[in-house]
Each structure stands twice: as structure tokens, then as C-alpha cells.
Amino acid sequence: MNRVEIAALLGRLAGVLGAAMLAPLGLAVALGEPAWPAFAVPALLGLGLSRLSRRLPLDPDGPASGSGGSRVYLFVVLAWGLAAGFGAVPYLGLFGPGFFADALFESASGFSTTGATIFSEVESLPRSLLLWRSLTQWLGGLGIVIVFVWLLGRRQWGVEVLSAEAPGPTPEKTEPKMSETARDTVIVGIVLTAVLAAILLALDVPAFDAVCHALTTLATGGFSTRNDSLAAFDPVVQWVVCFFMFLGGVRFAIHTYEGKRVWARIIGAVRRLGNRRWRRRVSAPPTASYLDDPELRLYGSVVAAAAALLFLGRISAGEGWAEGLRHAMFQAVAVITTTGYSTADYDQWSHFSRLLILLLMFSGGCVGSTAGSVKVLRWLILFKKMPLAVRVVTQPHTELRVHVGRSVVRSSVSSTIGESILLFFGVAAAGGLAVCAMGVDPVTAFSASAASVTNVGPGLAAVGPAADYSSLPAAAKLLLAALMIAGRLEIVTVAVLLFSPLRALRARLRSAL
């Protein structure tokens, strides 16, 4: 992947983003909103750049790392930077150039599925802009690069690019080719989004609200069309959204395997005979099951334990058991899956509950899901690794072999788990110090930094669920926007890109000396 290929790919990605803007553009025209030029200009620009980029040479079968593996990470970071910058154009078109920091913050929050916002009155925004906010989270939740790989259908560089885009500890393919795996991910996302939208419509949720919340729920994003977020809807709607948030935090490969099994059974029932070829193709490894996956079991256990602790806090505060259970479960799932929806202002809860919510930000859902943060699998590997590390002290020749289910975790993965988790906490702490140095109080600064790095969205104090990020300085908003993108890429991709020039410089100095 050379510089010309990177430019060509970024141009085509601009075309994907431009095509996505046609939906809010059409809505603005249909509703007669004056906001339509804010979408028409970037849509035409993106489609034009895509057309021009097709004139650049692009080898469809060339390896990604032929001219340096760091180019792959450079492309991924530039792709997410392009998405955030391109997505900010409609905000600038509506609110002017002085809105630059806010526009970039809102766009980065959308594509990174963070859900932090600078708007205190979202119900006053044009519906076309609300739709665009929801679309950015849906595209970002599935992964800009995942959608990109699927649309282009490239083969050789797919594994490296997708590993850089979502560098989880155990990357998994549902098909032999990465383009087909990306296709499966997009199809599962579309199906689950459509199912949720249909259920919300059946529960008498207005059509526009149903579509927007379906887009942001499966993406574990958290942007809402209501000022009160999900508190504006009935308890039944909140329970349904809570369940689909939980599904959004489950590994999409499991959804794919189980969905294909169900589909194969339906086809077999209709044709009254087994489709052996189809069954062989969708047969899953032992861990690819809702009931057998150890990460999914830990994920469910963490959600249940967190909800139970928060529920006890609500009961001790005098809240009814039904309402307390609903608020506790909803907020536990919303924070652990990094969705960021809220049904209550948890910043007014007890100190224990607030601290617990802050810690839950670093939990995350399953690897390969739309959830952000550390991910449950990393914690599982770390906990399994700790007793083995203690044994090495007395038995130095003991081999550190960590098992997750029936699989053995590669040593290259297990040996770096602690460093990966430390990166999240270290970056969150550094970001909190930087924001605090800008004159923001410590609780707001550190919770805002943690909520940005983990892609949760709402923090505590001045950036709590009942507030927004508009009061922060412009420099803080730009820093937090960068932290959102870095957190969406799980820090590792950005760290590799930053450390590569330093390693090259050190190598040159050594050779010179």
C-alpha cells in the first residue's frame, strides 16, 4: 500500500460518506428544511472525489504491507480522520465557521459512537441533521473500514486493515475472505436495526424516532432525538432498547453464526430436506454460540452484577423496586456497552454508584461488537493470566498458556494484554490532566476524558447525563475529539502510528553512531 493507493482509497471512502449524506439531503428536501445545502455540497464533493480517485492506480490484488506495515495503520487513522472531518461539514454549513471545534467534536462523537454532544436542545435541530447524527453512529458502529472493505470487495489487504481498524485480542472471520466477513457484519447490523425499528414502531414510537434510535442503539452510540434521551419514552420501550443495547455488545460473529444456523433450518424446513453444503459452510467453532461462549458469559455476569449493585443503591435511596430495577439495569447496560443512553440522571445518585459507573466505563462489551472501551475478553485473559504469573515466580520454567474456552490464547496476545489495558487508563489519565489544566474542575475533566477514551459519552458533574459538553473550552473539545477516535481504534493503532517514526529515528541514530 503506497501513498497513491492510500489517496485512491481515501477518495473512494469520501464517496461512501457523500452517498450516505444523500439520505438526510432527501429528508431535508422532502420536509422543506433550509438545511439542505449543508448536505448537498459535501455530498457532491464526496462523490466527486470518489470519481477522481478512480483515475489513480490501484492494484486490487496487491499486498497491504508491501511498502511497510505502518502504511496500513496510517490509512486507518486517516480514514477515521477523514470521516470525522467530512461529517463536520453539515454542522459548519448550518452554524458557520465559528462552530469548528463544536462541529468536529460532534462529528467525532458520532463516528466513534461516543454519544457525547454539545447540543442541549436536540429537539430544536432540523430533522435532517438528527438523521445525519444517527447515521454517523451507525456507520461508525459497524466500522467505517468494515463497510469500506465490503463495498470495494478487496482481498489481500483486508485482514491487515480490519485488524488495525478493530485490533481486538482475538480477531475472528466468519468467512474465508475478509470482504465476506465484512459483508456478514453489515448484513447482521442491517437486520438487527430493522427488527428494532419495527418493534419500536409497534410500540407506538413515532417513525422518525424509531428509525434514529434503532440506528444508534445497535451501534451502541447513544445519540437521541429527545432532550431527555430514553427517559422521554415508556418503560416498555426502555426495556426493549436495553435488550438491543445488550445485543450490540455481543460479538457479531456469534450473531452471524446463529443467524445462519436459523436460516439453514428455515430453508431445510421449507424444502423438507437438509442443505448439507450450507450447513458445512456455516458450521461454527465451539465458542461461537450464545450459550457456550466464555466471553459472552462473563459479559452477562458483569452486566448482572453491576445492575444488582446499582439496584441496591436505588432501593436504599427510596426508589420503588420496579423503577429502581429498570434504571439500574438500563444504566448498567448503557455504560458497559458504551452506548451512553440514559433514563435517569445518575450523577445525582450515591457516591458509590457514581464511582461504580466510572469504573464500568472501562469494562466494554465483547470483542467484535460495536461496543468500545477495553472489552471483556481482555479482562478475562488478564484474570486467567494472573495466577499463572504468580506460579512463574516459584516455577520459572512454567509456560504461560492461557485458555479461553477450548482455545489457547496466542502468547503474543496474552503477553501484551496488561499493556493494552494500561494504555486505556494511561491515556484517560493524561487526557484528564490536560483538560483539567484548561481550567475545568477535576471530576468533570477526568470523567470527560474517561468517557471519551472509552466511547461512553456522558460523564459526571458538568458533563453528566443531564448536561452536555458545550461548556468546555474549544481546545478541550478538540482534545476529547481526538481521544474519541483513538479510543474507537482501541489506542493501539494510533500508538503504532506514533511510535513507528520514533523507532525509525532511533535506528538511524544507532547506525550513525
Coordinates of C-alpha atoms in Angstrom, one line a residue:
M1 CA 0.0 0.0 0.0
N2 CA 1.8 3.1 -1.2
R3 CA 0.8 6.8 -1.0
V4 CA -1.0 6.8 -4.3
E5 CA -3.1 3.8 -3.2
I6 CA -3.9 5.5 0.1
A7 CA -5.1 8.6 -1.7
A8 CA -7.2 6.5 -4.0
L9 CA -8.8 4.6 -1.1
L10 CA -9.5 7.8 0.8
G11 CA -11.1 9.3 -2.2
R12 CA -13.4 6.3 -2.5
L13 CA -14.2 6.5 1.2
A14 CA -15.2 10.1 0.6
G15 CA -17.6 8.8 -2.0
V16 CA -19.2 6.4 0.6
L17 CA -19.6 9.3 3.0
G18 CA -21.0 11.5 0.3
A19 CA -23.5 8.8 -0.7
A20 CA -24.6 8.5 3.0
M21 CA -25.4 12.2 3.0
L22 CA -28.0 11.7 0.3
A23 CA -30.4 10.3 3.0
P24 CA -30.5 13.5 5.2
L25 CA -30.4 15.6 2.0
G26 CA -33.5 13.8 0.7
L27 CA -35.2 14.3 4.1
A28 CA -34.4 18.0 4.2
V29 CA -35.8 18.5 0.7
A30 CA -38.9 16.5 1.5
L31 CA -39.6 18.4 4.6
G32 CA -38.7 21.8 3.1
E33 CA -35.9 22.4 5.5
P34 CA -33.5 25.2 4.7
A35 CA -30.6 22.9 5.8
W36 CA -30.5 21.0 2.5
P37 CA -27.4 23.0 1.1
A38 CA -25.4 21.8 4.1
F39 CA -25.8 18.3 2.9
A40 CA -25.8 18.9 -0.9
V41 CA -22.4 20.5 -1.0
P42 CA -20.4 17.8 0.9
A43 CA -22.4 15.0 -0.8
L44 CA -21.4 16.3 -4.3
L45 CA -17.8 16.9 -3.0
G46 CA -17.6 13.3 -1.7
L47 CA -19.0 11.8 -4.9
G48 CA -16.7 14.0 -7.0
L49 CA -13.6 13.0 -5.1
S50 CA -14.6 9.3 -5.4
R51 CA -14.9 9.7 -9.2
L52 CA -11.5 11.4 -9.4
S53 CA -9.8 8.8 -7.2
R54 CA -10.8 6.1 -9.6
R55 CA -8.2 7.5 -12.0
L56 CA -5.4 6.7 -9.6
P57 CA -3.7 3.3 -10.0
L58 CA -5.0 0.8 -7.5
D59 CA -3.8 -2.9 -7.6
P60 CA -6.8 -4.9 -6.4
D61 CA -4.6 -7.9 -5.5
G62 CA -1.5 -6.2 -4.1
P63 CA -0.5 -6.9 -0.5
A64 CA -1.2 -4.2 2.0
S65 CA 2.2 -4.2 3.6
G66 CA 4.3 -4.3 0.5
S67 CA 5.8 -0.9 1.3
G68 CA 5.7 -1.0 5.1
G69 CA 3.1 -2.3 7.5
S70 CA 2.8 1.1 9.1
R71 CA 1.1 2.3 6.0
V72 CA -1.9 0.2 6.9
Y73 CA -2.2 2.0 10.3
L74 CA -1.7 5.3 8.6
F75 CA -4.6 4.6 6.2
V76 CA -6.9 3.6 9.0
V77 CA -6.2 6.7 11.1
L78 CA -6.5 8.9 8.0
A79 CA -9.8 7.2 7.2
W80 CA -11.3 7.9 10.6
G81 CA -9.9 11.4 10.5
L82 CA -11.5 11.9 7.0
A83 CA -14.8 10.6 8.3
A84 CA -14.8 13.0 11.3
G85 CA -13.8 15.9 9.2
F86 CA -16.2 15.2 6.4
G87 CA -19.0 14.6 8.9
A88 CA -18.4 18.0 10.4
V89 CA -19.2 19.9 7.2
P90 CA -23.0 19.8 7.6
Y91 CA -22.6 21.4 11.1
L92 CA -20.4 24.1 9.7
G93 CA -22.9 24.7 6.9
L94 CA -25.7 25.2 9.4
F95 CA -23.9 27.1 12.2
G96 CA -21.0 28.8 10.4
P97 CA -17.1 28.6 10.6
G98 CA -17.1 29.7 14.2
F99 CA -18.6 26.4 15.1
F100 CA -15.5 24.5 14.0
A101 CA -14.5 22.9 17.4
D102 CA -18.1 22.0 18.2
A103 CA -18.7 20.6 14.7
L104 CA -15.6 18.4 14.8
F105 CA -16.4 17.3 18.4
E106 CA -20.0 16.3 17.4
S107 CA -18.8 14.5 14.2
A108 CA -16.1 12.6 16.0
S109 CA -18.5 11.7 18.8
G110 CA -20.9 10.3 16.1
F111 CA -18.5 8.3 14.1
S112 CA -16.7 6.9 17.2
T113 CA -20.1 6.0 18.7
T114 CA -19.3 8.0 21.8
G115 CA -22.6 9.9 22.1
A116 CA -21.2 13.0 23.8
T117 CA -22.9 16.1 22.5
I118 CA -22.6 19.8 22.6
F119 CA -26.3 20.3 21.9
S120 CA -28.5 20.9 25.0
E121 CA -31.7 21.2 22.9
V122 CA -31.5 18.5 20.3
E123 CA -35.3 18.7 19.6
S124 CA -34.8 22.1 18.1
L125 CA -32.4 20.8 15.5
P126 CA -33.5 20.1 11.9
R127 CA -34.6 16.5 11.4
S128 CA -32.2 16.1 8.6
L129 CA -29.3 16.9 11.0
L130 CA -30.7 14.5 13.6
L131 CA -30.8 11.8 10.9
W132 CA -27.2 12.5 10.0
R133 CA -26.1 12.3 13.6
S134 CA -27.8 8.8 13.8
L135 CA -26.2 7.7 10.5
T136 CA -22.7 8.7 11.6
Q137 CA -23.1 6.4 14.6
W138 CA -24.5 3.5 12.6
L139 CA -21.6 3.8 10.1
G140 CA -19.1 4.2 12.9
G141 CA -20.5 1.3 14.9
L142 CA -20.2 -1.1 12.1
G143 CA -16.8 0.3 11.3
I144 CA -16.1 2.8 8.5
V145 CA -13.4 0.5 7.2
I146 CA -15.6 -2.6 7.5
V147 CA -18.2 -1.0 5.3
F148 CA -15.5 0.2 3.0
V149 CA -13.9 -3.2 2.6
W150 CA -17.3 -4.8 1.9
L151 CA -18.2 -2.2 -0.7
L152 CA -14.9 -2.4 -2.5
G153 CA -14.5 -6.2 -2.1
R154 CA -10.7 -6.1 -1.8
R155 CA -9.0 -9.3 -0.8
Q156 CA -5.3 -9.2 0.1
W157 CA -5.1 -6.2 2.5
G158 CA -8.5 -6.9 4.2
V159 CA -7.1 -8.8 7.1
E160 CA -4.4 -6.2 8.0
V161 CA -6.7 -3.2 7.6
L162 CA -9.5 -4.7 9.6
S163 CA -7.1 -5.8 12.3
A164 CA -5.8 -2.2 12.5
E165 CA -9.4 -0.8 12.5
A166 CA -10.5 -3.0 15.4
P167 CA -7.4 -4.5 17.0
G168 CA -9.1 -6.9 19.4
P169 CA -7.1 -9.6 21.0
T170 CA -8.7 -12.4 19.0
P171 CA -9.8 -11.3 15.5
E172 CA -12.3 -13.7 14.0
K173 CA -13.5 -14.3 10.5
T174 CA -17.0 -15.7 9.7
E175 CA -15.9 -16.5 6.1
P176 CA -12.7 -17.4 4.4
K177 CA -12.4 -13.9 2.8
M178 CA -12.4 -10.7 4.8
S179 CA -14.7 -9.0 2.3
E180 CA -17.3 -11.7 3.0
T181 CA -16.8 -11.3 6.8
A182 CA -17.3 -7.6 6.4
R183 CA -20.4 -8.3 4.4
D184 CA -21.8 -10.6 7.1
T185 CA -21.2 -7.9 9.7
V186 CA -23.1 -5.3 7.7
I187 CA -26.0 -7.7 7.0
V188 CA -26.3 -8.6 10.7
G189 CA -26.3 -4.9 11.6
I190 CA -29.0 -4.1 9.0
V191 CA -31.2 -7.0 10.1
L192 CA -31.0 -6.2 13.8
T193 CA -31.5 -2.5 13.1
A194 CA -34.6 -3.2 11.1
V195 CA -36.0 -5.6 13.7
L196 CA -35.6 -3.0 16.4
A197 CA -37.1 -0.2 14.3
A198 CA -40.1 -2.5 13.6
I199 CA -40.6 -3.3 17.3
L200 CA -40.4 0.4 18.3
L201 CA -43.0 1.2 15.6
A202 CA -45.2 -1.5 17.1
L203 CA -44.8 0.2 20.5
D204 CA -46.2 3.4 19.0
V205 CA -42.9 5.2 18.9
P206 CA -43.0 7.9 16.1
A207 CA -41.5 6.6 12.9
F208 CA -38.6 9.2 12.8
D209 CA -37.7 8.5 16.5
A210 CA -37.9 4.7 15.9
V211 CA -35.5 4.8 12.9
C212 CA -33.0 7.1 14.6
H213 CA -32.9 5.2 17.9
A214 CA -32.7 1.9 16.0
L215 CA -29.6 3.2 14.2
T216 CA -27.9 4.4 17.3
T217 CA -28.9 1.5 19.6
L218 CA -27.3 -1.3 17.6
A219 CA -24.3 0.9 17.0
T220 CA -24.1 1.4 20.8
G221 CA -23.8 5.1 20.1
G222 CA -26.3 7.0 22.3
F223 CA -27.4 10.0 20.2
S224 CA -31.1 10.6 20.8
T225 CA -33.7 12.7 19.1
R226 CA -35.1 13.8 22.5
N227 CA -33.6 16.1 25.1
D228 CA -34.4 13.6 27.9
S229 CA -32.9 10.7 25.9
L230 CA -34.7 7.4 26.6
A231 CA -36.4 8.9 29.6
A232 CA -38.8 10.5 27.2
F233 CA -40.3 7.1 26.3
D234 CA -42.4 4.5 28.0
P235 CA -40.8 1.9 30.3
V236 CA -41.5 -0.9 27.8
V237 CA -39.6 1.0 25.1
Q238 CA -36.7 1.4 27.6
W239 CA -36.6 -2.4 28.3
V240 CA -36.6 -3.1 24.5
V241 CA -33.8 -0.7 23.9
C242 CA -31.9 -2.1 26.8
F243 CA -32.1 -5.6 25.4
F244 CA -30.9 -4.5 22.0
M245 CA -28.1 -2.5 23.6
F246 CA -27.0 -5.7 25.2
L247 CA -27.1 -7.4 21.8
G248 CA -25.0 -4.6 20.4
G249 CA -22.3 -5.5 22.9
V250 CA -22.2 -9.2 21.8
R251 CA -19.7 -10.4 19.3
F252 CA -21.2 -10.0 15.8
A253 CA -19.6 -13.3 14.7
I254 CA -21.9 -15.1 17.1
H255 CA -24.9 -13.3 15.7
T256 CA -23.8 -14.3 12.2
Y257 CA -23.2 -18.0 13.1
E258 CA -26.5 -18.3 15.0
G259 CA -28.4 -16.4 12.2
K260 CA -27.0 -18.7 9.5
R261 CA -28.0 -21.7 11.5
V262 CA -31.5 -20.5 11.9
W263 CA -31.7 -19.6 8.3
A264 CA -30.4 -23.0 7.3
R265 CA -33.1 -24.7 9.4
I266 CA -35.8 -22.5 7.8
I267 CA -34.6 -23.4 4.3
G268 CA -34.4 -27.0 5.3
A269 CA -38.0 -26.9 6.7
V270 CA -39.3 -25.3 3.5
R271 CA -37.6 -27.7 1.2
R272 CA -38.1 -30.7 3.5
L273 CA -34.5 -31.8 3.1
G274 CA -31.2 -30.8 4.6
N275 CA -28.9 -28.4 2.8
R276 CA -25.6 -30.1 3.6
R277 CA -23.4 -27.7 1.7
W278 CA -25.0 -24.8 3.5
R279 CA -24.6 -26.4 6.9
R280 CA -21.0 -27.3 6.3
R281 CA -20.3 -23.7 5.4
V282 CA -21.9 -22.1 8.5
S283 CA -20.7 -24.7 11.0
A284 CA -19.2 -22.7 13.9
P285 CA -16.4 -23.4 16.3
P286 CA -17.4 -24.4 19.8
T287 CA -17.2 -20.9 21.2
A288 CA -19.4 -19.4 18.5
S289 CA -22.6 -20.0 20.4
Y290 CA -24.8 -17.8 22.7
L291 CA -24.7 -20.5 25.4
D292 CA -21.1 -21.7 25.1
D293 CA -19.0 -18.6 24.6
P294 CA -17.0 -17.8 27.8
E295 CA -16.6 -14.1 26.9
L296 CA -20.4 -13.8 26.5
R297 CA -21.0 -15.5 29.8
L298 CA -18.6 -13.1 31.6
Y299 CA -20.2 -10.1 29.8
G300 CA -23.6 -11.2 31.0
S301 CA -22.3 -11.8 34.5
V302 CA -20.7 -8.3 34.6
V303 CA -23.9 -6.7 33.5
A304 CA -26.0 -8.7 36.1
A305 CA -23.6 -7.8 38.9
A306 CA -23.4 -4.1 38.0
A307 CA -27.2 -3.9 37.7
A308 CA -27.6 -5.6 41.1
L309 CA -25.2 -3.2 42.8
L310 CA -26.9 -0.2 41.2
F311 CA -30.3 -1.6 42.1
L312 CA -29.4 -1.9 45.8
G313 CA -28.3 1.8 45.6
R314 CA -31.7 2.8 44.1
I315 CA -33.6 0.8 46.8
S316 CA -31.6 2.4 49.6
A317 CA -32.4 5.8 48.1
G318 CA -36.1 5.0 48.5
E319 CA -36.9 4.3 44.8
G320 CA -39.5 1.6 44.0
W321 CA -38.3 -1.8 43.1
A322 CA -39.7 -1.8 39.6
E323 CA -38.5 1.7 38.7
G324 CA -35.2 1.1 40.5
L325 CA -34.6 -2.2 38.7
R326 CA -35.3 -0.6 35.3
H327 CA -33.0 2.4 35.9
A328 CA -30.2 0.1 37.3
M329 CA -30.4 -2.4 34.5
F330 CA -30.6 0.3 31.8
Q331 CA -27.7 2.3 33.1
A332 CA -25.5 -0.7 33.7
V333 CA -26.1 -1.9 30.1
A334 CA -25.7 1.6 28.7
V335 CA -22.4 2.2 30.3
I336 CA -20.9 -1.3 29.9
T337 CA -21.8 -1.3 26.2
T338 CA -20.6 2.3 25.9
T339 CA -24.0 3.3 24.4
G340 CA -24.5 6.4 26.6
Y341 CA -28.3 6.5 26.7
S342 CA -29.8 7.5 30.0
T343 CA -33.2 7.1 31.7
A344 CA -32.1 9.0 34.8
D345 CA -29.5 11.5 36.0
Y346 CA -27.1 9.1 37.6
D347 CA -24.9 12.0 38.5
Q348 CA -27.4 12.6 41.4
W349 CA -27.0 9.0 42.7
S350 CA -24.8 8.0 45.6
H351 CA -21.1 8.3 45.6
F352 CA -20.7 4.5 45.4
S353 CA -23.0 4.3 42.3
R354 CA -21.2 7.2 40.6
L355 CA -17.8 5.6 41.2
L356 CA -19.1 2.2 40.0
I357 CA -20.4 3.8 36.8
L358 CA -17.0 5.5 36.3
L359 CA -15.2 2.1 36.7
L360 CA -17.7 0.3 34.4
M361 CA -16.7 2.7 31.6
F362 CA -13.5 0.6 31.3
S363 CA -15.4 -2.7 31.0
G364 CA -16.7 -2.7 27.5
G365 CA -18.7 -5.3 25.6
C366 CA -17.4 -8.3 23.7
V367 CA -14.6 -8.2 21.1
G368 CA -16.0 -7.9 17.6
S369 CA -19.1 -5.9 18.8
T370 CA -20.0 -2.3 18.3
A371 CA -19.1 -1.5 21.9
G372 CA -16.0 0.4 22.8
S373 CA -13.6 0.5 25.8
V374 CA -11.3 -2.2 26.9
K375 CA -13.5 -5.2 26.1
V376 CA -14.5 -8.1 28.4
L377 CA -12.2 -10.6 26.7
R378 CA -9.1 -8.6 27.6
W379 CA -10.2 -8.6 31.3
L380 CA -10.9 -12.4 31.1
I381 CA -7.4 -13.1 29.7
L382 CA -5.8 -10.9 32.3
F383 CA -7.6 -12.6 35.2
K384 CA -6.7 -16.0 33.8
K385 CA -3.1 -14.9 33.3
M386 CA -2.6 -13.6 36.9
P387 CA -2.4 -16.9 38.8
L388 CA -0.1 -18.3 36.1
A389 CA 2.2 -15.3 36.5
V390 CA 2.3 -15.9 40.2
R391 CA 3.3 -19.6 39.6
V392 CA 6.2 -18.5 37.4
V393 CA 7.8 -16.8 40.5
T394 CA 8.2 -20.2 42.1
Q395 CA 8.4 -22.3 38.9
P396 CA 10.4 -20.2 36.4
H397 CA 10.1 -22.7 33.6
T398 CA 6.3 -22.8 33.7
E399 CA 4.8 -22.0 30.3
L400 CA 2.2 -19.2 30.4
R401 CA -0.6 -20.8 28.4
V402 CA -3.9 -19.1 28.8
H403 CA -7.1 -20.9 27.7
V404 CA -10.4 -19.2 26.8
G405 CA -12.9 -21.9 26.5
R406 CA -11.3 -24.7 24.4
S407 CA -8.9 -22.3 22.6
V408 CA -5.4 -21.4 23.6
V409 CA -4.7 -17.7 23.5
R410 CA -1.6 -16.9 21.5
S411 CA 1.4 -15.9 23.6
S412 CA 1.9 -12.8 21.5
V413 CA -1.7 -11.7 22.6
S414 CA -1.6 -12.8 26.3
S415 CA 1.8 -11.2 26.9
T416 CA 0.5 -7.7 25.8
I417 CA -2.9 -7.7 27.5
G418 CA -1.7 -5.8 30.5
E419 CA -0.1 -3.2 28.3
S420 CA -3.2 -2.7 26.3
I421 CA -5.4 -2.2 29.4
L422 CA -2.7 0.2 30.8
L423 CA -2.9 2.2 27.6
F424 CA -6.6 2.9 28.2
F425 CA -6.1 4.1 31.8
G426 CA -2.9 6.0 31.0
V427 CA -4.4 7.9 28.0
A428 CA -7.6 8.6 30.1
A429 CA -5.5 10.0 33.0
A430 CA -3.3 12.1 30.7
G431 CA -6.3 13.5 28.9
G432 CA -7.9 14.3 32.2
L433 CA -4.8 16.2 33.4
A434 CA -4.7 18.1 30.1
V435 CA -8.4 19.1 30.3
C436 CA -8.0 20.0 34.0
A437 CA -5.1 22.3 33.0
M438 CA -7.5 24.2 30.8
G439 CA -9.5 25.4 33.9
V440 CA -12.0 22.5 34.1
D441 CA -12.8 21.0 37.5
P442 CA -11.1 17.6 38.2
V443 CA -14.3 15.5 38.3
T444 CA -15.6 16.9 35.0
A445 CA -12.1 16.7 33.4
F446 CA -11.3 13.1 34.3
S447 CA -14.8 11.8 33.7
A448 CA -14.9 13.6 30.3
S449 CA -11.6 12.1 29.4
A450 CA -12.6 8.6 30.5
A451 CA -15.9 8.8 28.8
S452 CA -14.2 9.9 25.6
V453 CA -11.5 7.3 25.5
T454 CA -14.0 4.5 26.3
N455 CA -16.6 5.9 23.9
V456 CA -19.3 6.1 26.6
G457 CA -20.3 9.7 26.1
P458 CA -21.8 11.2 29.3
G459 CA -19.5 11.6 32.2
L460 CA -20.0 13.2 35.6
A461 CA -20.5 16.7 37.0
A462 CA -20.7 19.3 34.2
V463 CA -20.7 16.6 31.5
G464 CA -23.2 14.3 33.2
P465 CA -26.2 12.7 31.5
A466 CA -28.4 15.7 32.3
A467 CA -25.8 18.1 30.9
D468 CA -23.6 18.4 27.7
Y469 CA -20.1 19.3 26.7
S470 CA -20.9 22.8 25.4
S471 CA -19.4 24.5 28.5
L472 CA -15.9 23.1 27.8
P473 CA -13.2 25.2 26.2
A474 CA -12.6 24.8 22.4
A475 CA -9.2 23.2 23.0
A476 CA -10.7 20.7 25.4
K477 CA -13.3 19.7 22.8
L478 CA -10.6 19.2 20.1
L479 CA -8.6 17.1 22.5
L480 CA -11.6 15.0 23.5
A481 CA -12.5 14.5 19.8
A482 CA -9.0 13.1 19.2
L483 CA -9.4 10.8 22.3
M484 CA -12.7 9.5 20.9
I485 CA -11.1 8.4 17.6
A486 CA -8.1 7.0 19.5
G487 CA -10.5 5.1 21.8
R488 CA -12.5 3.8 18.9
L489 CA -9.3 2.4 17.4
E490 CA -8.5 0.9 20.9
I491 CA -5.4 3.2 21.3
V492 CA -3.2 0.5 19.7
T493 CA -3.5 1.6 16.1
V494 CA -2.7 5.2 17.0
A495 CA 0.2 4.2 19.3
V496 CA 1.7 2.1 16.5
L497 CA 1.5 5.0 14.1
L498 CA 3.1 7.4 16.6
F499 CA 5.9 5.1 17.7
S500 CA 6.9 4.0 14.2
P501 CA 8.8 7.2 13.4
L502 CA 10.4 7.1 16.8
R503 CA 11.7 3.6 16.2
A504 CA 13.0 4.6 12.8
L505 CA 14.7 7.7 14.2
R506 CA 16.4 5.6 16.9
A507 CA 17.6 3.0 14.3
R508 CA 19.1 5.8 12.3
L509 CA 20.9 7.3 15.3
R510 CA 22.3 3.9 16.2
S511 CA 23.6 3.3 12.7
A512 CA 25.1 6.8 12.6
L513 CA 26.9 6.2 15.9

